[in-house]
GROMACS .gro file of C-alpha atoms in nm:
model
  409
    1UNK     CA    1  -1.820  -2.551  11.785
    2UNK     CA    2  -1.565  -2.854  11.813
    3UNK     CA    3  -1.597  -2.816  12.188
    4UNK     CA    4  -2.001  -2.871  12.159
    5UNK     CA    5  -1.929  -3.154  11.864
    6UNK     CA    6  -1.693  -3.352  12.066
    7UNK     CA    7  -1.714  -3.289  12.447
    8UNK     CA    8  -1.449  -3.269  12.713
    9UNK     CA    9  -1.275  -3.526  12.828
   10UNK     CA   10  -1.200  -3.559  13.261
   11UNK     CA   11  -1.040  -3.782  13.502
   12UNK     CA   12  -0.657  -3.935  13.488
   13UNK     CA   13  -0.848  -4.275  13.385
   14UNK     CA   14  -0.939  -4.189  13.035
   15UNK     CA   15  -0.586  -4.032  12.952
   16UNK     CA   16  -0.455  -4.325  12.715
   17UNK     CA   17  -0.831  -4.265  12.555
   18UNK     CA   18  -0.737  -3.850  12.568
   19UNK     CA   19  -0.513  -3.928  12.242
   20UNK     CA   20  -0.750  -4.138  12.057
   21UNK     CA   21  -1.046  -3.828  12.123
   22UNK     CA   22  -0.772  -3.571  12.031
   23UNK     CA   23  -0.665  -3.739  11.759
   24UNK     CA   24  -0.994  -3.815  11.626
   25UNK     CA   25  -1.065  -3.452  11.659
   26UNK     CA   26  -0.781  -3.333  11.447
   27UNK     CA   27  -0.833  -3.592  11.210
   28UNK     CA   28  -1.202  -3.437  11.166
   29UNK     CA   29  -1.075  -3.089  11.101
   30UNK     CA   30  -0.783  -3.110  10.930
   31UNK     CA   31  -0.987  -3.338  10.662
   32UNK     CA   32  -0.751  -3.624  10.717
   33UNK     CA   33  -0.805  -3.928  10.556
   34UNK     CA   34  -0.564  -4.162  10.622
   35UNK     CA   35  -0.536  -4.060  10.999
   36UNK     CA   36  -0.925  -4.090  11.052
   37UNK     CA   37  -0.898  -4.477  10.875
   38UNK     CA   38  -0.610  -4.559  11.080
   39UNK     CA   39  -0.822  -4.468  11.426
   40UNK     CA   40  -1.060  -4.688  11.306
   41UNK     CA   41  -0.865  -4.952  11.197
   42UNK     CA   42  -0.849  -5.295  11.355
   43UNK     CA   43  -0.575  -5.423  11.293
   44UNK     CA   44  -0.363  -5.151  11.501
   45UNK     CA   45  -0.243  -5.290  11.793
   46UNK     CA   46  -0.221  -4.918  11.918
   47UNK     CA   47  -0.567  -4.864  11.932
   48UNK     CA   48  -0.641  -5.233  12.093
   49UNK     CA   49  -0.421  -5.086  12.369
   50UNK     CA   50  -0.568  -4.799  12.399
   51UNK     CA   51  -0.932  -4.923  12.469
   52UNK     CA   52  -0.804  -5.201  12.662
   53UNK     CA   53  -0.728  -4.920  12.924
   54UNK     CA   54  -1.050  -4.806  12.933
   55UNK     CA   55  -1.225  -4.878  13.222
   56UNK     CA   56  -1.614  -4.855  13.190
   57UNK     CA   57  -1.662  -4.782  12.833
   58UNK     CA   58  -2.016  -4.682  12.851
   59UNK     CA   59  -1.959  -4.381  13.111
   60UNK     CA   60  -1.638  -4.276  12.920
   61UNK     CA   61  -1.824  -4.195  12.592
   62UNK     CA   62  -2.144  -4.078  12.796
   63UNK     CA   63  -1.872  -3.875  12.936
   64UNK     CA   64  -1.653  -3.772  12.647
   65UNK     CA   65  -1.959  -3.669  12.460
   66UNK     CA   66  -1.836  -3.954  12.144
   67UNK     CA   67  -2.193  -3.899  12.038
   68UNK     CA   68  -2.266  -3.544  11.984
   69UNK     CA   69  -2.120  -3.498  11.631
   70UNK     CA   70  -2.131  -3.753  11.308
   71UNK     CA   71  -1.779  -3.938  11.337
   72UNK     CA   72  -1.830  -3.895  11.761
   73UNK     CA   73  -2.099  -4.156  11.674
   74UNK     CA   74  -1.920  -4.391  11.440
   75UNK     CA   75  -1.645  -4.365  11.673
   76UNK     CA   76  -1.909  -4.489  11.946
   77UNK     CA   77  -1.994  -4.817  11.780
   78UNK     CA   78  -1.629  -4.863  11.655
   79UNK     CA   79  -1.467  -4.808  12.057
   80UNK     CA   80  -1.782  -5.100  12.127
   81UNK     CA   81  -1.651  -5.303  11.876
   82UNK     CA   82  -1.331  -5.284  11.974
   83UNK     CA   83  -1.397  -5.390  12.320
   84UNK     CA   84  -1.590  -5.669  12.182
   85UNK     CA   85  -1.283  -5.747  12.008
   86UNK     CA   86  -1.038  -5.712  12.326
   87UNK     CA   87  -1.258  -5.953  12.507
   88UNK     CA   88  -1.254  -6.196  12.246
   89UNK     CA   89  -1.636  -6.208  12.158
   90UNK     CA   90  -1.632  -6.164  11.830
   91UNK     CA   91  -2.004  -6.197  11.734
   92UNK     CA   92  -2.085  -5.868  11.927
   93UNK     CA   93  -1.766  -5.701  11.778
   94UNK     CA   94  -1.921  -5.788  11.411
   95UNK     CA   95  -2.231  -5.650  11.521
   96UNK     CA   96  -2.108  -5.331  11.623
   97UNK     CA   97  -1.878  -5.232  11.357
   98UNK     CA   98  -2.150  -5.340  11.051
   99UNK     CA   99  -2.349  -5.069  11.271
  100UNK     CA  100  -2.063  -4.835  11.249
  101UNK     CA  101  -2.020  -4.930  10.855
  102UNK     CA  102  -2.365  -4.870  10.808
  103UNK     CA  103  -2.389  -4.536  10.987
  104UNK     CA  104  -2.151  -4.450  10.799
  105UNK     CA  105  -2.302  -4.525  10.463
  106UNK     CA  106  -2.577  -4.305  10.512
  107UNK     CA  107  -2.343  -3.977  10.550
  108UNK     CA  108  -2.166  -4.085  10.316
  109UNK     CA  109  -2.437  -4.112  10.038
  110UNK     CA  110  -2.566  -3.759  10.175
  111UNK     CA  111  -2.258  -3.635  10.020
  112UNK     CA  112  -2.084  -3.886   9.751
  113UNK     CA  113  -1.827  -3.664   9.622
  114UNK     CA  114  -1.680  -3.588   9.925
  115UNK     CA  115  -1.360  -3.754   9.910
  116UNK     CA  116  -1.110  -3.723  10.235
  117UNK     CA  117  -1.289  -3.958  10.428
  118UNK     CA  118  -1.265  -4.227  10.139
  119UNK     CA  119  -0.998  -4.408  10.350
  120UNK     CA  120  -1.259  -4.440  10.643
  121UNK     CA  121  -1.499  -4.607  10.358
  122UNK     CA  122  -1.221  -4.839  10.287
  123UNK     CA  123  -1.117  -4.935  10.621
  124UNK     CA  124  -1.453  -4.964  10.725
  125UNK     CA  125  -1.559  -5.232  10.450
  126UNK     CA  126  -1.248  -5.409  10.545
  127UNK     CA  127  -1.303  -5.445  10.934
  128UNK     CA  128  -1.685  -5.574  10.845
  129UNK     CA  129  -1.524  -5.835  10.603
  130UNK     CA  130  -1.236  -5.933  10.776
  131UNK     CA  131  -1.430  -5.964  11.125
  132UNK     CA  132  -1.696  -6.174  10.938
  133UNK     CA  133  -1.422  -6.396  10.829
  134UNK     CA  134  -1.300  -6.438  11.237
  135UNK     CA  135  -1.692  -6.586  11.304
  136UNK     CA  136  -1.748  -6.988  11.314
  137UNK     CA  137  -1.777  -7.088  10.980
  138UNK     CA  138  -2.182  -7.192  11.073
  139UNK     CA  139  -2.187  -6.783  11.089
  140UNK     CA  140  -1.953  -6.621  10.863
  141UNK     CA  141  -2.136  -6.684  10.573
  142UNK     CA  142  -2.460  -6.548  10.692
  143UNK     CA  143  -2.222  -6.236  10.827
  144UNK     CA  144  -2.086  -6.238  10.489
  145UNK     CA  145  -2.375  -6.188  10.312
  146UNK     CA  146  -2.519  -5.918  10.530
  147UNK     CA  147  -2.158  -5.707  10.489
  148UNK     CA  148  -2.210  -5.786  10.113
  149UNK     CA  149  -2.574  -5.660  10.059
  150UNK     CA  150  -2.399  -5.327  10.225
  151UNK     CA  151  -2.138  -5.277   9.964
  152UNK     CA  152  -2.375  -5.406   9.669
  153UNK     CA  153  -2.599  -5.087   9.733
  154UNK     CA  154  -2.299  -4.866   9.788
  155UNK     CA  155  -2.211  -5.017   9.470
  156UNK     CA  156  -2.478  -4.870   9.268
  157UNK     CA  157  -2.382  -4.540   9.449
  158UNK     CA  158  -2.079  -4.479   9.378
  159UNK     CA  159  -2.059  -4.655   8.991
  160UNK     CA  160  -2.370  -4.424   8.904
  161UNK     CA  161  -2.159  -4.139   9.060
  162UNK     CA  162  -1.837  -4.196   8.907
  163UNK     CA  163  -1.690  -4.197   9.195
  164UNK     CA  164  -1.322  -4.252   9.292
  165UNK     CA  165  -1.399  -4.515   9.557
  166UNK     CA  166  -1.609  -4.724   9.268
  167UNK     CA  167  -1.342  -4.939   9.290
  168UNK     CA  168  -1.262  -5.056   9.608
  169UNK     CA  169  -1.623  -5.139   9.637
  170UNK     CA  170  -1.571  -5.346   9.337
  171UNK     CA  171  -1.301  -5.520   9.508
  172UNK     CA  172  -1.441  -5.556   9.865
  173UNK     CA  173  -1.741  -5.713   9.672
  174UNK     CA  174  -1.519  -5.961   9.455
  175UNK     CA  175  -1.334  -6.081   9.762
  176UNK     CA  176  -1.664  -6.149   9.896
  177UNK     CA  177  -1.830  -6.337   9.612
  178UNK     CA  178  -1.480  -6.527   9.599
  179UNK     CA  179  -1.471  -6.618   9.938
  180UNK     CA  180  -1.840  -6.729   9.953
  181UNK     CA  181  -1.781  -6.934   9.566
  182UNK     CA  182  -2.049  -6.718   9.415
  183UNK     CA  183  -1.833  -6.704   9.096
  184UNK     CA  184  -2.081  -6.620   8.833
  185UNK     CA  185  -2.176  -6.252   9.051
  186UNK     CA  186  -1.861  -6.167   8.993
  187UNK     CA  187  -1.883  -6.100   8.607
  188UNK     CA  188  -2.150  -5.900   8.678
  189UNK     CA  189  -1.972  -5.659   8.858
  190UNK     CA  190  -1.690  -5.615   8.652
  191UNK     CA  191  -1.921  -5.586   8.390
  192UNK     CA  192  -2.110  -5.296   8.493
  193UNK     CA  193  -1.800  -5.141   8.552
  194UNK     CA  194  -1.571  -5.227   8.267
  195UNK     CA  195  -1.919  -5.093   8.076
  196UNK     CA  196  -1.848  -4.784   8.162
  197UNK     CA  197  -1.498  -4.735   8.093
  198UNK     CA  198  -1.465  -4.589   8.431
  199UNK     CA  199  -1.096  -4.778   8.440
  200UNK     CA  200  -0.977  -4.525   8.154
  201UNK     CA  201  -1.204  -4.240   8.249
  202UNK     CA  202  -1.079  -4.198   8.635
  203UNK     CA  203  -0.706  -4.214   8.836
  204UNK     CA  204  -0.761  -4.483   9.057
  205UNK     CA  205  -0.506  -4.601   9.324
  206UNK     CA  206  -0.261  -4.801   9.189
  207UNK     CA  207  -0.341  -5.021   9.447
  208UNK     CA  208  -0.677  -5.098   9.385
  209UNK     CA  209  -0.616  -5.120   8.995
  210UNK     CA  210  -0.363  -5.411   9.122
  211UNK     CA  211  -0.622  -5.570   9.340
  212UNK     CA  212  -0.882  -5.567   9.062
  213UNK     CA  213  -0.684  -5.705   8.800
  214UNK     CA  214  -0.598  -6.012   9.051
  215UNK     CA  215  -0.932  -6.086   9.078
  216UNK     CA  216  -1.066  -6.015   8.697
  217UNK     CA  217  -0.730  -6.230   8.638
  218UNK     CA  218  -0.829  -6.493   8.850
  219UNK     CA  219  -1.197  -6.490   8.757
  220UNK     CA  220  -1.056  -6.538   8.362
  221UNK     CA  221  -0.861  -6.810   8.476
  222UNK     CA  222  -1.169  -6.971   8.616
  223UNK     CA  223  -1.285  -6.885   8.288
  224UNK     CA  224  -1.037  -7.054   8.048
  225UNK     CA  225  -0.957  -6.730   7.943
  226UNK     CA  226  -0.641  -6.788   7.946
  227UNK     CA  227  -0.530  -6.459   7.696
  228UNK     CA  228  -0.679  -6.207   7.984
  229UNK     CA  229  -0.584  -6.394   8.283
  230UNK     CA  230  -0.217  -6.395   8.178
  231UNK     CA  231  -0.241  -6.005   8.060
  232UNK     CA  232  -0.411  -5.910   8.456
  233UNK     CA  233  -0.190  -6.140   8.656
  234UNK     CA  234   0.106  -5.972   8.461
  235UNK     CA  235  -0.021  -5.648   8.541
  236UNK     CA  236  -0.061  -5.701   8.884
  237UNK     CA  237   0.255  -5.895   8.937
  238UNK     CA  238   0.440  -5.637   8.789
  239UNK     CA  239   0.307  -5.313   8.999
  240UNK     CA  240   0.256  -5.495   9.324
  241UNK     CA  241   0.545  -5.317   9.540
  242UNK     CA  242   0.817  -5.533   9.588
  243UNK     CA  243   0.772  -5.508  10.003
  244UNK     CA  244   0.437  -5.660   9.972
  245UNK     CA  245   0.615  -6.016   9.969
  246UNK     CA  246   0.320  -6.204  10.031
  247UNK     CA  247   0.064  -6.046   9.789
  248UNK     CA  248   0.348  -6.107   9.490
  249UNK     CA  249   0.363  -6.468   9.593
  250UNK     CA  250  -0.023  -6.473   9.598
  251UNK     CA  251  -0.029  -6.376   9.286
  252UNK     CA  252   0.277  -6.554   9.175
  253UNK     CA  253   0.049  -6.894   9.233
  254UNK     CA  254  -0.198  -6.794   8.981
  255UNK     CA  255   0.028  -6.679   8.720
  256UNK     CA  256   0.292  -6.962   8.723
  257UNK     CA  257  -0.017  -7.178   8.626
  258UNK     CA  258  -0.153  -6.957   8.291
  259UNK     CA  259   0.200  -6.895   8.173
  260UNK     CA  260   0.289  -7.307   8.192
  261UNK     CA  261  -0.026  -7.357   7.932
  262UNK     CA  262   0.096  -7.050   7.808
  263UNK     CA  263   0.443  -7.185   7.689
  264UNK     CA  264   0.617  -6.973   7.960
  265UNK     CA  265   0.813  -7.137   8.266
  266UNK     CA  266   0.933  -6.956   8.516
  267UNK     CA  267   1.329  -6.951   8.594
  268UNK     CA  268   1.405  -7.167   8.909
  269UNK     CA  269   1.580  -6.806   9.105
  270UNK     CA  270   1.206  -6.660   9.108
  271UNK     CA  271   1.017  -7.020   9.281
  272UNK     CA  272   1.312  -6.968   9.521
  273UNK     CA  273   1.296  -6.592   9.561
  274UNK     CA  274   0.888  -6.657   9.644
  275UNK     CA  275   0.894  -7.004   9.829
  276UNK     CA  276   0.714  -7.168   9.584
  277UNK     CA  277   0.841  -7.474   9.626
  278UNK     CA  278   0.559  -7.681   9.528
  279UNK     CA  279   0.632  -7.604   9.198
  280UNK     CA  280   1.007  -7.649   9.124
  281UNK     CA  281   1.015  -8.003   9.070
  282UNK     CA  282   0.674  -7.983   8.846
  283UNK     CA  283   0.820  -7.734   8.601
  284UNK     CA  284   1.108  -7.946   8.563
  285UNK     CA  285   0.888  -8.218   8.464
  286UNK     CA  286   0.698  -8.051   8.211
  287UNK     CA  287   1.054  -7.847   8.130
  288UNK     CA  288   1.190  -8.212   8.039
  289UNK     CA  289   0.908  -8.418   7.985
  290UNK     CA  290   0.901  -8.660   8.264
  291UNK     CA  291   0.573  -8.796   8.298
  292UNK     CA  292   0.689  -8.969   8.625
  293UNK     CA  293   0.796  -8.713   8.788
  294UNK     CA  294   0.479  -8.501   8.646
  295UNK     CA  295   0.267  -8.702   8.781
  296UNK     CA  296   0.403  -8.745   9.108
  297UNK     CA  297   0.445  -8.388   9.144
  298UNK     CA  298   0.094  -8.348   9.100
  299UNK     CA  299  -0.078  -8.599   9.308
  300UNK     CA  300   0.162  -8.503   9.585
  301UNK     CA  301   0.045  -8.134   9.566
  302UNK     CA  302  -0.336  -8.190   9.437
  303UNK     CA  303  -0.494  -8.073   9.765
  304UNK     CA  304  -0.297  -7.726   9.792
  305UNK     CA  305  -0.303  -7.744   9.418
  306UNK     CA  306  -0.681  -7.780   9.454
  307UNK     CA  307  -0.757  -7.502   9.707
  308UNK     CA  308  -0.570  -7.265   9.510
  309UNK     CA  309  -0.795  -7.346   9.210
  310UNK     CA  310  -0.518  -7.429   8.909
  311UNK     CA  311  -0.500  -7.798   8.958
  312UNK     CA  312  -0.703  -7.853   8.659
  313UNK     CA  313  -0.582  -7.571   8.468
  314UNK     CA  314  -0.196  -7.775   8.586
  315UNK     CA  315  -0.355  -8.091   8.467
  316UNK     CA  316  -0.340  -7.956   8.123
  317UNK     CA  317  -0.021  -7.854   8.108
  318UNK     CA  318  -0.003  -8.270   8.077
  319UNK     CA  319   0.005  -8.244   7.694
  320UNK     CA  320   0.276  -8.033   7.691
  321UNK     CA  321   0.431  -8.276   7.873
  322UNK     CA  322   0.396  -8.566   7.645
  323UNK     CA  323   0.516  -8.302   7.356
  324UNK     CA  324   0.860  -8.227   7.493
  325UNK     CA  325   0.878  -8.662   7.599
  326UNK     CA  326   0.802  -8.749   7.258
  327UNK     CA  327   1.041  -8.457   7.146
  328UNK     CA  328   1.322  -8.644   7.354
  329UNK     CA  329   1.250  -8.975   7.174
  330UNK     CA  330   1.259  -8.822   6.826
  331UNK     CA  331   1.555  -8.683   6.891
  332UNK     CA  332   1.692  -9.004   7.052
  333UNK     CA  333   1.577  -9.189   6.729
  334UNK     CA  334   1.723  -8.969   6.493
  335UNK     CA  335   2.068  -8.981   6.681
  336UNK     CA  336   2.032  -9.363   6.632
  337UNK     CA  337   1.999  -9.383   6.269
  338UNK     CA  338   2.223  -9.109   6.140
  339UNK     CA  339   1.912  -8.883   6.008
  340UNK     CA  340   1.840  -9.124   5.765
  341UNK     CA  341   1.534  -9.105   5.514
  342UNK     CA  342   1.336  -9.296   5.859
  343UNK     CA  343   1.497  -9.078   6.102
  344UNK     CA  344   1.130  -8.894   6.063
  345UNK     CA  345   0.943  -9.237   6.175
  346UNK     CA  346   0.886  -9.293   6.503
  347UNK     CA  347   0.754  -9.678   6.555
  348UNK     CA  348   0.430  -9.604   6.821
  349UNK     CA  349   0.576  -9.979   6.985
  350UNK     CA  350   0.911  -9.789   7.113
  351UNK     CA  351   0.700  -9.490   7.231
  352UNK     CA  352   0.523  -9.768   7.440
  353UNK     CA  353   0.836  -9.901   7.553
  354UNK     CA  354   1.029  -9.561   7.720
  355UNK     CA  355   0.693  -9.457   7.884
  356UNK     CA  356   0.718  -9.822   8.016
  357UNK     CA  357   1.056  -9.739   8.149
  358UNK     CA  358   0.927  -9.441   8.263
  359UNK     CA  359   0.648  -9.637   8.492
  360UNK     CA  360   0.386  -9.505   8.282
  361UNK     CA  361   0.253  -9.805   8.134
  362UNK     CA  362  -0.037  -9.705   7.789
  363UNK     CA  363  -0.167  -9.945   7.516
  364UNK     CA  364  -0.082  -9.861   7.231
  365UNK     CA  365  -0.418  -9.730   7.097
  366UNK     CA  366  -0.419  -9.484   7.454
  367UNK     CA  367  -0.043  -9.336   7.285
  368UNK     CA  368  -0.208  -9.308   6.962
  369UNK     CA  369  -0.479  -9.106   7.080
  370UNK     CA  370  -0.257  -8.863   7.253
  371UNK     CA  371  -0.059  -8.814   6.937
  372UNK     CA  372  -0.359  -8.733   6.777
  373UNK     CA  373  -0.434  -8.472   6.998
  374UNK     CA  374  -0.062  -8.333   7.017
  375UNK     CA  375  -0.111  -8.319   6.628
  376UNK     CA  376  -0.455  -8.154   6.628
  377UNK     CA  377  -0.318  -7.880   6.844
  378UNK     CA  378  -0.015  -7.821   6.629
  379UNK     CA  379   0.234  -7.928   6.929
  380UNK     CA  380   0.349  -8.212   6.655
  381UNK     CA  381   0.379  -8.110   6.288
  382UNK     CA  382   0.324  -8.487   6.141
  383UNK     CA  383   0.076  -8.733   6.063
  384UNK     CA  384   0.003  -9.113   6.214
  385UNK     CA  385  -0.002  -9.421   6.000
  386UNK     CA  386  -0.240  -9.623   6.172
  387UNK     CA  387  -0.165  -9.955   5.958
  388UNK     CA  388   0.164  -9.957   6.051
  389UNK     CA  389   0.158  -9.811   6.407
  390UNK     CA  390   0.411  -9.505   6.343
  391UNK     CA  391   0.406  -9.173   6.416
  392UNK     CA  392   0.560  -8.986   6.093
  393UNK     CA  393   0.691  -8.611   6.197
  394UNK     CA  394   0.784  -8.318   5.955
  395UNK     CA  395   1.145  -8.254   5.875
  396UNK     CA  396   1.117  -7.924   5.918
  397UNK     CA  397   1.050  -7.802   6.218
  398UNK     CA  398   0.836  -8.045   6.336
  399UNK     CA  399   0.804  -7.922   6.681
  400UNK     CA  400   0.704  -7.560   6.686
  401UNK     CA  401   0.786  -7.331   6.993
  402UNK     CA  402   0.563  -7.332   7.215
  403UNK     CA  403   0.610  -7.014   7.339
  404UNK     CA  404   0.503  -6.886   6.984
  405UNK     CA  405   0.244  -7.088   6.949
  406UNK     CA  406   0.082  -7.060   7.259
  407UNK     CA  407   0.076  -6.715   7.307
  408UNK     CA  408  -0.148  -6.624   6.991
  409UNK     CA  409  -0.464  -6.505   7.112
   0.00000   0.00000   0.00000
């Protein structure tokens, strides 16, 4: 009966704690998901309140009988976590709540394809991580790992089950492997489940479809695959609700990177829209060609830059720089003579001379190099005379789109 499951709750002292047992109790029987999660959930300040006002936490659950039923005794080791949590030791709050997580597990294997208490699941792998994450960083990773080897074997639960929940597991475990750098673990994952075909064969949450392609997007980018980090940053970009501000702009600072070596620059209204102000003056260096300013840009943004991981993948948006500059002189040149039979010459010595202007100072055998490699990536349509130190451009056309010419596969 629920009265023998969940025990009777006495005494004016426990009656903030009253709601949380009712609550919990409905939640049980009614099959509620999302109201059983949000009990459990640390990040509500509601429940911090409410176990703050419990007294002696040990007597009330004794008491209130938390442990007579299967959630009374998750809800045990979640109410000690919590007042781990109020009292700011967060080692024993970990501790209890991967106890909770992993009580929970083993009912939830029992039955895999129950699905109302999937938001618990979720919420659950969440609080583990995100508490880990609170430790000193001489603990968190050892925390880390123990959350992880949790989700790993839920992992091959649910992905051998089919299972709706396959992929926040996924995701929990790629924030993980992200957090701790173990890059390469994370193509295993998405392997086994992109294997399967389980994204076209099941309705996941839109949600966690968005969160998975920001990490498989990110991973690609990590990758140099440039082609399916553009096509799941996109993707995620485009169906992450507008009111989640800061997951847009997350993702936002990944994108703006692939679509630069992409031949795509963002309009100045969305940097502003976003606050991503660390990038307006860099895309109107490589919008103009400024090697000055490019440079700049970049050196006085390498460390955020850095430990979002693009600064390399911005450091080769440098060519593309030097394409539109030495588009600028061309057309410079040609004004000069009229479009005359050498308005298709450009003397390598000039070249030398505006990026001096510039303050970026190159022999000339440094510029001819980087011509060579502008022409070998079909940025320049031309040729370089090396006798006579001249960079010799089509007439037609002899600086494609990039935009077209980037975005081929």
């Amino acid at each position: 009966s629920t009265q023998s499951t969940w025990g009777s709750i006495g005494g004016s002292s426990a009656r903030s704690s009253a709601n949380m047992h009712l609550d919990l109790q409905d939640a049980v029987r009614l099959e509620n998901g999302p109201k059983l999660a949000e009990l459990f959930s640390i990040r509500s300040q509601h429940n911090f309140r409410q176990v703050a006002q419990i007294g002696n936490l040990e007597a009330y659950i004794t008491r209130s009988g938390w442990a007579r039923g299967p959630y009374g005794v998750l809800f045990s080791h979640h109410l000690w976590a919590m007042s781990a949590l109020v009292s700011s030791q967060m080692a024993e709050a970990f501790q209890n709540e991967l106890t909770c997580f992993r009580v929970f597990l083993e009912m939830f294997k029992a039955d895999i394809h129950c699905t109302w208490n999937l938001p618990l699941f979720y919420t659950l792998m969440r609080n583990c991580r995100e508490l880990a994450a609170k430790l000193p960083h001489s603990e968190m990773e050892a925390k880390l790992h123990q959350v992880l080897d949790l989700i790993r074997d839920m992992f091959k639960h649910v992905n051998k089950n089919d299972s709706i929940g396959t992929l926040a597991v996924c995701n929990n475990m790629l924030r993980i492997y992200f957090k701790l750098y173990l890059l390469r673990n994370c193509s295993n994952v998405t392997i086994q489940l992109e294997k399967k075909g389980l994204l076209d064969m099941l309705s996941f949450p839109r949600a966690h479809e968005v969160t998975y392609r920001f990490f498989t997007g990110r991973l690609a980018l990590l990758e140099d695959n440039y082609v399916r980090a553009q096509a799941d940053l996109t993707f995620a970009f485009a169906n992450c609700p507008s009111s989640y501000f800061k997951n847009k702009r997350l993702i936002l600072k990944n994108l703006i990177p692939v679509n630069i070596i992409r031949g795509r620059l963002p309009c100045p209204g969305l940097l502003q829209d976003y606050q991503l102000y660390d990038f307006v003056l860099l895309i109107e260096a490589v919008r103009t060609g400024n090697l000055f300013l490019f440079n700049q840009e970049l050196l006085a943004h390498q460390g955020e830059f850095a430990r979002m991981g693009v600064y390399l993948i911005l450091e080769k948006a440098r060519l593309i720089v030097y394409r539109n500059f030495l588009k600028k002189i061309h057309r410079f040149l040609a004004l000069q003579t009229n479009n005359d039979s050498n308005s298709n010459k450009v003397p390598l010595h000039k070249i030398r001379a505006v990026l001096a202007w510039h303050q970026v100072p190159m022999e000339l055998d440094e510029i001819e190099c980087i011509l060579a490699n502008l022409i070998y990536h079909n940025f320049v349509k031309g040729y370089l005379s090396h006798t006579q130190r001249t960079l010799v451009v089509g007439r037609d056309n002899p600086f494609p789109r990039l935009s077209n010419l980037l975005q081929q596969p």
